[in-house]
PDB file of C-alpha atoms in Angstrom:
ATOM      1  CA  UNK A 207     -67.346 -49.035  62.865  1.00 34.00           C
ATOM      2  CA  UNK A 208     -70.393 -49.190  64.697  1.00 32.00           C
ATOM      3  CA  UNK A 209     -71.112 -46.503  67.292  1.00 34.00           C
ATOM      4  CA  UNK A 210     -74.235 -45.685  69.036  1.00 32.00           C
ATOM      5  CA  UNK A 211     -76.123 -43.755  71.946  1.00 30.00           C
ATOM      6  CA  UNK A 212     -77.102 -45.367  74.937  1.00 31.00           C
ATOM      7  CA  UNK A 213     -78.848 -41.974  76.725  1.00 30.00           C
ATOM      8  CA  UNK A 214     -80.030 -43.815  79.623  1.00 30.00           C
ATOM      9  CA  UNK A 215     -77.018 -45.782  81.112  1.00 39.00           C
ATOM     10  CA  UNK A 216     -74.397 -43.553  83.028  1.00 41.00           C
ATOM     11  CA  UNK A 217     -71.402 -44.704  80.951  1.00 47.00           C
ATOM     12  CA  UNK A 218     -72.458 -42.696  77.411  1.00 44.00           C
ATOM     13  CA  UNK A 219     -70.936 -44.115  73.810  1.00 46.00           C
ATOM     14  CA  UNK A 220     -70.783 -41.623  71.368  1.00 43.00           C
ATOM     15  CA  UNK A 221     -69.653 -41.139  67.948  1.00 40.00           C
ATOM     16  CA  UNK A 222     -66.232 -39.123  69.852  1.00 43.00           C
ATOM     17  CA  UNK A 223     -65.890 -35.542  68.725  1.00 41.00           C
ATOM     18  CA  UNK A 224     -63.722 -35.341  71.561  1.00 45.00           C
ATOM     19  CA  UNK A 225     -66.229 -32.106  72.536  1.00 46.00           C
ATOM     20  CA  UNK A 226     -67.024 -32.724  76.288  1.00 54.00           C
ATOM     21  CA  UNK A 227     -69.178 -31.365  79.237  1.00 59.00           C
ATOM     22  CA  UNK A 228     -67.219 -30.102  82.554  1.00 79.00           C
ATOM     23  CA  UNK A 229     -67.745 -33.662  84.256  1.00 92.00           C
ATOM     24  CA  UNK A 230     -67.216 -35.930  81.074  1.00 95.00           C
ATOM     25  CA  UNK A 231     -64.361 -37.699  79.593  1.00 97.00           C
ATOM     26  CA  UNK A 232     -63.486 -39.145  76.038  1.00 97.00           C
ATOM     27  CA  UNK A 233     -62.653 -42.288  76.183  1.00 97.00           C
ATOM     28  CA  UNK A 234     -61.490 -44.228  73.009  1.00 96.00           C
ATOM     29  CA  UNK A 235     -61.491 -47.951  73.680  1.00 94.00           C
ATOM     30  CA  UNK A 236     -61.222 -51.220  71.422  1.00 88.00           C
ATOM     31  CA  UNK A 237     -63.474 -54.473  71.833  1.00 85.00           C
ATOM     32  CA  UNK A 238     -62.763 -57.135  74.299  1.00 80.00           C
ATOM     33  CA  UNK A 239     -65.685 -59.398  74.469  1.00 73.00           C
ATOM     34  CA  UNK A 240     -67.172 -59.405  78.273  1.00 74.00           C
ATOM     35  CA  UNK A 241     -64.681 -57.101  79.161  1.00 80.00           C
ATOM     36  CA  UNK A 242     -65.177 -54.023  77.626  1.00 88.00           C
ATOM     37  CA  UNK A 243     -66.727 -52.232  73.937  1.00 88.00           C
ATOM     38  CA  UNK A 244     -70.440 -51.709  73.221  1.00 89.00           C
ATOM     39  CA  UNK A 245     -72.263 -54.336  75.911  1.00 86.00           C
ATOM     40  CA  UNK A 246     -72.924 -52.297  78.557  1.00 89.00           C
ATOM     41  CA  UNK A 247     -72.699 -55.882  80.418  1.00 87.00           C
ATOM     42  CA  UNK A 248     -68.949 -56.050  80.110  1.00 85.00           C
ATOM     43  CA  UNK A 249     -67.197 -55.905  83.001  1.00 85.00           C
ATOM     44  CA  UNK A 250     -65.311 -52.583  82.061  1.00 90.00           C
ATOM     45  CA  UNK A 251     -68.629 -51.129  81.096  1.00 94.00           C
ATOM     46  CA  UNK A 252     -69.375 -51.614  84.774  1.00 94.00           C
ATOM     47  CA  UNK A 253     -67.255 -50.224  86.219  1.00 94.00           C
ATOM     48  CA  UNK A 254     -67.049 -47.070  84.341  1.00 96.00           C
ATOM     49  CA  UNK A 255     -70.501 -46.844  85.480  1.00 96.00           C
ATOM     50  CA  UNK A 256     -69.818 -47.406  88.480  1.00 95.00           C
ATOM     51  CA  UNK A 257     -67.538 -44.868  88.891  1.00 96.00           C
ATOM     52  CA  UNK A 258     -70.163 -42.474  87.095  1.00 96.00           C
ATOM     53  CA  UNK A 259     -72.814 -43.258  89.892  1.00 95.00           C
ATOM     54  CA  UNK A 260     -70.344 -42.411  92.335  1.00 94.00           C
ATOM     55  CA  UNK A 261     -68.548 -39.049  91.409  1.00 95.00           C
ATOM     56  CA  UNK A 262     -70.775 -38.103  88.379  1.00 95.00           C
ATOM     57  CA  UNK A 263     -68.223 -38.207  86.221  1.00 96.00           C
ATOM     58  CA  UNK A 264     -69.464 -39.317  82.824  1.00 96.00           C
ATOM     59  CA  UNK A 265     -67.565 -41.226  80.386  1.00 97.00           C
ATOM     60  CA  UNK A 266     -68.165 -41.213  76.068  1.00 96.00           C
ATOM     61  CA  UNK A 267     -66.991 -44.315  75.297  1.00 97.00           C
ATOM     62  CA  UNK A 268     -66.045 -44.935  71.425  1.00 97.00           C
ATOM     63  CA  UNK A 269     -64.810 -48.618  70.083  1.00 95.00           C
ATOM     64  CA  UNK A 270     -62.355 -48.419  67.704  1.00 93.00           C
ATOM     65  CA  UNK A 271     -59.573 -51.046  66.464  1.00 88.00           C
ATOM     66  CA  UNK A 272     -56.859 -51.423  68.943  1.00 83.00           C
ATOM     67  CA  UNK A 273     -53.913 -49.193  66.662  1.00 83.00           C
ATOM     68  CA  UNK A 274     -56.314 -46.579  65.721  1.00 91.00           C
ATOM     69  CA  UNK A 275     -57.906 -46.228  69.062  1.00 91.00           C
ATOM     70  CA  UNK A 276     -53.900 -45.834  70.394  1.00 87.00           C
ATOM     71  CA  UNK A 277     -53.739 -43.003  67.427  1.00 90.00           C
ATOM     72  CA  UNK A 278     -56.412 -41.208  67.767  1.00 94.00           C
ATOM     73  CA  UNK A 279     -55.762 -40.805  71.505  1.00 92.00           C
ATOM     74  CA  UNK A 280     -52.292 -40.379  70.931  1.00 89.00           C
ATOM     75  CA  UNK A 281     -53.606 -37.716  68.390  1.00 92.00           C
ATOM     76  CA  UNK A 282     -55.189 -35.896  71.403  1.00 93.00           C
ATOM     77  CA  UNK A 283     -58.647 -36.412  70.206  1.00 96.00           C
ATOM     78  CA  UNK A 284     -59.956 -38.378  73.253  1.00 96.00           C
ATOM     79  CA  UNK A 285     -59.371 -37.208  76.734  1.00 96.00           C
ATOM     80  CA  UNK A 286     -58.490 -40.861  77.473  1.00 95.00           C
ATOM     81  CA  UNK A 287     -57.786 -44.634  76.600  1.00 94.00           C
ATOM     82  CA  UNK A 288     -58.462 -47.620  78.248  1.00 91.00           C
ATOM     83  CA  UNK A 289     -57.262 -50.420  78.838  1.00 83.00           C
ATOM     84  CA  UNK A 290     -53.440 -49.065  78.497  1.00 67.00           C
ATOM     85  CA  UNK A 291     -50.606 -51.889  77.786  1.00 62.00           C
ATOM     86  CA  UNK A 292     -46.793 -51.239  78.440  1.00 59.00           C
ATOM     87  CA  UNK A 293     -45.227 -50.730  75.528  1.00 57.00           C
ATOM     88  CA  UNK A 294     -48.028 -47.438  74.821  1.00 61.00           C
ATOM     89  CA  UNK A 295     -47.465 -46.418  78.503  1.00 62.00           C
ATOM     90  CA  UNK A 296     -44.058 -46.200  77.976  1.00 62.00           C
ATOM     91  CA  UNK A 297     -44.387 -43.693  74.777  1.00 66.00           C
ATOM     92  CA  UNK A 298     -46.631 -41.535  77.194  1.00 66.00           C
ATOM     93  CA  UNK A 299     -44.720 -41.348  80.398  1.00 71.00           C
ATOM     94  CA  UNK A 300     -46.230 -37.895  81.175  1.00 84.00           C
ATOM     95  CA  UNK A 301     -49.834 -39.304  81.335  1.00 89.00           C
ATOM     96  CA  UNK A 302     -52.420 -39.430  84.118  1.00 92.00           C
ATOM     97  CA  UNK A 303     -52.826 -43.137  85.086  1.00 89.00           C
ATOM     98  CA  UNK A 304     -56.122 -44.043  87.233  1.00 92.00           C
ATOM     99  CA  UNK A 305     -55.720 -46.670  89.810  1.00 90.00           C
ATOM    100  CA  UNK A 306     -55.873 -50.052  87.790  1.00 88.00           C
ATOM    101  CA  UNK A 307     -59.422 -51.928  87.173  1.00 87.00           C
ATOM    102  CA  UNK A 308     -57.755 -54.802  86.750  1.00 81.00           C
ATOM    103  CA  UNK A 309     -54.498 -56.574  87.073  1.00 82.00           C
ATOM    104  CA  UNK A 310     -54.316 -58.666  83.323  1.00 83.00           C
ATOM    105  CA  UNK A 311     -52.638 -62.055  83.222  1.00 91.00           C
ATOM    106  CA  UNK A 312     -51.037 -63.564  80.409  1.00 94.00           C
ATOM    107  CA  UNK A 313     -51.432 -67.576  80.375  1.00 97.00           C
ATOM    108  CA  UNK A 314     -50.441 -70.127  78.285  1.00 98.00           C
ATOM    109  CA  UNK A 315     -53.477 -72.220  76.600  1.00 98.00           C
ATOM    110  CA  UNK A 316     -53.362 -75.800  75.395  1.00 98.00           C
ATOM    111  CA  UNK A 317     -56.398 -77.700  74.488  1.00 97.00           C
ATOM    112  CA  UNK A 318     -58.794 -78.855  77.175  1.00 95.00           C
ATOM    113  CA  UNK A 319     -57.331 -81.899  79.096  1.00 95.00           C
ATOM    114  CA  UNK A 320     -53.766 -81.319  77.757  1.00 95.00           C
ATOM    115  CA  UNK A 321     -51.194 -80.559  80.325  1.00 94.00           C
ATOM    116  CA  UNK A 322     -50.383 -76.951  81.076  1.00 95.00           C
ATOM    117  CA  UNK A 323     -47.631 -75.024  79.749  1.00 96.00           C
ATOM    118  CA  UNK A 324     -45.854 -72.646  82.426  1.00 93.00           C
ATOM    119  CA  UNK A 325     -43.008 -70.850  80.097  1.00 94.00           C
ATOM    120  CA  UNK A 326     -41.390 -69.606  76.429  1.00 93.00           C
ATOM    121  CA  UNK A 327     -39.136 -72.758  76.958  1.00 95.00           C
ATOM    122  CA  UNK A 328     -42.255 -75.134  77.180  1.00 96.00           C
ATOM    123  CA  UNK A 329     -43.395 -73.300  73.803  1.00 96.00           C
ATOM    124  CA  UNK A 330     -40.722 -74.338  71.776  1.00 95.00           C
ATOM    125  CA  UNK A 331     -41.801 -76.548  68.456  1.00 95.00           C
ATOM    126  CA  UNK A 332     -44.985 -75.372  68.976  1.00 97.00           C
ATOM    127  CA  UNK A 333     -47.353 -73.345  66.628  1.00 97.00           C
ATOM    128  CA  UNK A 334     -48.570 -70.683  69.037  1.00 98.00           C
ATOM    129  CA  UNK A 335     -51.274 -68.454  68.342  1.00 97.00           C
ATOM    130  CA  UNK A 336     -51.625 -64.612  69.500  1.00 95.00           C
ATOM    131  CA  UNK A 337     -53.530 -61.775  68.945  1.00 91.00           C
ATOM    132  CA  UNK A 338     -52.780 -58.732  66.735  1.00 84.00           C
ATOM    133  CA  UNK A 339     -51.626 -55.180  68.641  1.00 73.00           C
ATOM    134  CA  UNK A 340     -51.383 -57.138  72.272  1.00 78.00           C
ATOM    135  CA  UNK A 341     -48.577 -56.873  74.305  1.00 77.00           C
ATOM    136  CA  UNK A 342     -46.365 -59.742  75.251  1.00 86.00           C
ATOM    137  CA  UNK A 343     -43.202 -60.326  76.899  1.00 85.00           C
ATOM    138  CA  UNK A 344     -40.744 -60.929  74.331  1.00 87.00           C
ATOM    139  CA  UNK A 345     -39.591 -64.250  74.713  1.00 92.00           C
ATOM    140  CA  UNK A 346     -43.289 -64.976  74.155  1.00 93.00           C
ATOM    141  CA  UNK A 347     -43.762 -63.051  70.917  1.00 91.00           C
ATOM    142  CA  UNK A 348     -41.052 -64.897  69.989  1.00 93.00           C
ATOM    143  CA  UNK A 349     -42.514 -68.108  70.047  1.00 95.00           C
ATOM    144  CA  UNK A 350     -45.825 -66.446  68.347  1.00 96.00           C
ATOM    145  CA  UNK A 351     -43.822 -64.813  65.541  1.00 94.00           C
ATOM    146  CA  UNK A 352     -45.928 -64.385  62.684  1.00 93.00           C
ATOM    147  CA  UNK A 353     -48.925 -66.334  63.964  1.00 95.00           C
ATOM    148  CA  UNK A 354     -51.189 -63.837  65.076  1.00 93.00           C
ATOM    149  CA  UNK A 355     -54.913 -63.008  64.613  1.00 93.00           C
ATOM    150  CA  UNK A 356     -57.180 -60.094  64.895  1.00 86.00           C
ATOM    151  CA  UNK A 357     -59.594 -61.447  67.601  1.00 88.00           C
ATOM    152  CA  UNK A 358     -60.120 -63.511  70.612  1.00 91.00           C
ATOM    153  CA  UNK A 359     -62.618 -65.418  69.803  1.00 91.00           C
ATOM    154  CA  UNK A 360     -60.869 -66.500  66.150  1.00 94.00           C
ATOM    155  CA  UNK A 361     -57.530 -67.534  68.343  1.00 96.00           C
ATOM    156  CA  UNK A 362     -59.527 -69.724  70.549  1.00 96.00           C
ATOM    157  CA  UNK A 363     -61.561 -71.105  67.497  1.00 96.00           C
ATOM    158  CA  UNK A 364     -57.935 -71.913  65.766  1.00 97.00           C
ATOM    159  CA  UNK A 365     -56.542 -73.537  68.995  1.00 97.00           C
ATOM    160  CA  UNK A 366     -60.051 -75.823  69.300  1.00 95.00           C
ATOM    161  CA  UNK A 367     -59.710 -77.006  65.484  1.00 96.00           C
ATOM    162  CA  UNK A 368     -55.882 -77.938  66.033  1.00 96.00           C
ATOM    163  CA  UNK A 369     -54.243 -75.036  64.119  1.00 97.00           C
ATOM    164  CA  UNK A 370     -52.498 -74.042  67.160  1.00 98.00           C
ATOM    165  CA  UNK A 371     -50.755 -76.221  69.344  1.00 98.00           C
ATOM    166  CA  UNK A 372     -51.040 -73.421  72.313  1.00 98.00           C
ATOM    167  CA  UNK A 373     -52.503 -69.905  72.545  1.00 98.00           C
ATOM    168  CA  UNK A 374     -51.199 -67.330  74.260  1.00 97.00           C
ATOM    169  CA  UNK A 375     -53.978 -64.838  75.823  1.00 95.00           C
ATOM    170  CA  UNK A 376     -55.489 -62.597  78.529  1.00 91.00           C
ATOM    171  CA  UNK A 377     -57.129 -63.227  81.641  1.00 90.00           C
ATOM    172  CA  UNK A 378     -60.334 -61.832  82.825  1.00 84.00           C
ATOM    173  CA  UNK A 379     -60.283 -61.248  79.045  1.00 87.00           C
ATOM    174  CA  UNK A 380     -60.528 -65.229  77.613  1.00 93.00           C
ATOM    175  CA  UNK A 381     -62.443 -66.395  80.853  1.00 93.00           C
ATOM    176  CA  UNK A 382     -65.152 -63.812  80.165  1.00 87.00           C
ATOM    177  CA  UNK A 383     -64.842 -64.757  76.435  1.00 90.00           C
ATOM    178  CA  UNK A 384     -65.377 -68.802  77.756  1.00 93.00           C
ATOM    179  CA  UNK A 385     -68.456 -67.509  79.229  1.00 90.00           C
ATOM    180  CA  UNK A 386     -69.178 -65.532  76.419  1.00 86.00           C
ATOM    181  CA  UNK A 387     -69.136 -68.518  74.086  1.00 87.00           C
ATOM    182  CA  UNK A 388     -69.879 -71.038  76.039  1.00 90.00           C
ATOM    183  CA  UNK A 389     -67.069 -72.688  75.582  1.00 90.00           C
ATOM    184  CA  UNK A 390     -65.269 -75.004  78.551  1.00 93.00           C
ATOM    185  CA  UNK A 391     -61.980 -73.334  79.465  1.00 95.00           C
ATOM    186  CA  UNK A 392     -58.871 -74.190  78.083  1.00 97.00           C
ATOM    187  CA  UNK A 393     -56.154 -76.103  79.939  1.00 97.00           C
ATOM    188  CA  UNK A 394     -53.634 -73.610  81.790  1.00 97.00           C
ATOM    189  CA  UNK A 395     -51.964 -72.889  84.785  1.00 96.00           C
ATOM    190  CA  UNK A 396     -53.921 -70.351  86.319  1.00 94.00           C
ATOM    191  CA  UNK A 397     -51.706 -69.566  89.303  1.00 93.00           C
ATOM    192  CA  UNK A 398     -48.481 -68.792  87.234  1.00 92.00           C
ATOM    193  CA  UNK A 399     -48.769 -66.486  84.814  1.00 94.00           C
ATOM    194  CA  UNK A 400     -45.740 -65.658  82.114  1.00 94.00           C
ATOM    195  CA  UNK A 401     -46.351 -61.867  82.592  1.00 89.00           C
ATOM    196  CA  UNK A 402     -48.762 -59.469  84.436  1.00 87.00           C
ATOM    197  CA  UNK A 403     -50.045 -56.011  83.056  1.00 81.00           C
ATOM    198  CA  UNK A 404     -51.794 -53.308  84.738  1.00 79.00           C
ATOM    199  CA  UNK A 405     -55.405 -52.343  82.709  1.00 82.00           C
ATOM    200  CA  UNK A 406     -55.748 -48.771  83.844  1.00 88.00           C
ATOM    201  CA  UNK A 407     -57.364 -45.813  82.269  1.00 92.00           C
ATOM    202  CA  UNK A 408     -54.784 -43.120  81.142  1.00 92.00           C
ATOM    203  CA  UNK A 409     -55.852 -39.602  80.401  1.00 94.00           C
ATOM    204  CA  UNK A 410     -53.946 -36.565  78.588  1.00 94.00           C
ATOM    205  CA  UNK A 411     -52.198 -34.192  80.871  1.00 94.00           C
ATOM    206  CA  UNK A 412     -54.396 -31.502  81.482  1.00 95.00           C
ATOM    207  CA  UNK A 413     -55.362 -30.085  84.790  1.00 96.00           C
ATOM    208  CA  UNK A 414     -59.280 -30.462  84.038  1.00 96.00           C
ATOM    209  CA  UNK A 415     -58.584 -34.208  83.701  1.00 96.00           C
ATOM    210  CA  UNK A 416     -56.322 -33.758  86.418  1.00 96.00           C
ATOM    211  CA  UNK A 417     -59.373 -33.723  88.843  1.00 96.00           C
ATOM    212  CA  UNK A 418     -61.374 -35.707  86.842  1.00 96.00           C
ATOM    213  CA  UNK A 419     -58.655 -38.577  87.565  1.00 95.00           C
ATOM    214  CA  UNK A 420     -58.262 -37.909  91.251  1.00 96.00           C
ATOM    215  CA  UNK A 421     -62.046 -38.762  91.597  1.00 96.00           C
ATOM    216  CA  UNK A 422     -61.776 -41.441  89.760  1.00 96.00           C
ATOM    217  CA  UNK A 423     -59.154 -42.926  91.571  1.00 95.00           C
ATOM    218  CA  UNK A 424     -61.138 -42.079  95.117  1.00 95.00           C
ATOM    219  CA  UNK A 425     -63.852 -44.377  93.492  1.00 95.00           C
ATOM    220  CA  UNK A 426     -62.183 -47.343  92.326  1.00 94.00           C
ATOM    221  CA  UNK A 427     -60.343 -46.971  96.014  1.00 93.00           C
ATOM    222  CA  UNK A 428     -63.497 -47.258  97.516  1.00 91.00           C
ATOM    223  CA  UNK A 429     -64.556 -50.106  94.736  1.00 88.00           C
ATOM    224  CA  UNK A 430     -61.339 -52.029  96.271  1.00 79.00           C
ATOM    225  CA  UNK A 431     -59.257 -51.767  92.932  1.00 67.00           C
ATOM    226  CA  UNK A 432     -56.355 -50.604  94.994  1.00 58.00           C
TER     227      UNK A 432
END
């Protein structure tokens, strides 16, 4: 995996010892083109630095596949992970939760000029496409099953080439990854969703990252993440 130093941007990567100063936090993530992993351009990136110019809190980022960056943390070798999904929030009850950065969409995709699907029941007959170690509700990993890949950008290559009838994926996560790509958006309806997650940073337990979080959350408040 490749990890590197940025010294001069507020949100640090490092290679995660999970050794931290007073006002710095671990944070184990996994890559989500445009959205968050080792462009300091994507839009997680941001706001971690964001949050960093306004509190001082630092962050040590490290990209890691999605089910090791869930063990490791889980492990207690990161002070935190981000972005957290439902089914690994509900292992981990106990956790610190920041206010959430963004509120994640799950759409149905068909190809460009075909109509939109709204629901599971609009899926069915369909080969439908996912992504490995995402959540979905599960009347919609039902109609995935088996047919799941390890990146965004390979699902929406499969769905352009007519091995999937329909995708199911993200959002800001496959609109950055349009932009990303430059590829024209997908067909979809974008004001009905088929579930919505919370992307918020979760941190171990302690009191240290007890006040770490509480500023934190005082910056994304004043961001308007509320």
């Amino acid at each position: 995996m490749f990890l590197f130093v940025l010294a001069l941007l507020p949100a640090i990567f490092s290679s995660g010892t999970g050794k931290a100063g007073s006002q710095t936090l671990t944070v184990v993530s996994f890559d989500i083109p445009g959205v968050i992993g080792t462009d300091p351009n994507g839009l997680y990136n941001q706001v971690l630095a964001q949050i960093t110019e306004e509190t001082g809190v630092e962050f040590e980022l490290v990209i890691r596949p999605i089910s090791r960056a869930r063990k490791e943390y889980a492990s207690g070798r990161f002070d935190c992970l981000l972005p957290l999904d439902p089914v690994f929030e509900g292992q981990h009850l106990d956790h610190l939760q920041s206010i959430p950065f963004q509120r994640a969409r799950i759409h149905i995709f068909t190809p460009t000029g075909e109509p939109a699907l709204r629901s599971a029941a609009d899926l069915r007959g369909l080969r439908v496409g996912g992504q490995l170690g995402l959540p979905y509700p599960p009347e919609i990993d039902r109609a995935i099953g088996e047919d799941k890949v390890s990146d965004l950008h390979t699902l929406m290559q499969m769905l352009k080439t007519d091995r999937f009838d329909a995708i199911v994926a993200f959002t800001p996560d496959i609109y950055q990854a349009f932009k990303h790509h430059d590829v024209e958006p997908f067909s979809h309806d974008r004001e009905n969703p088929v579930g919505i997650y919370r992307d918020s940073l979760t941190c171990q337990p302690t009191g240290r990252n007890r006040t770490l979080m509480q500023q934190v959350n005082d910056a994304l408040t004043g961001m308007g993440r509320n």
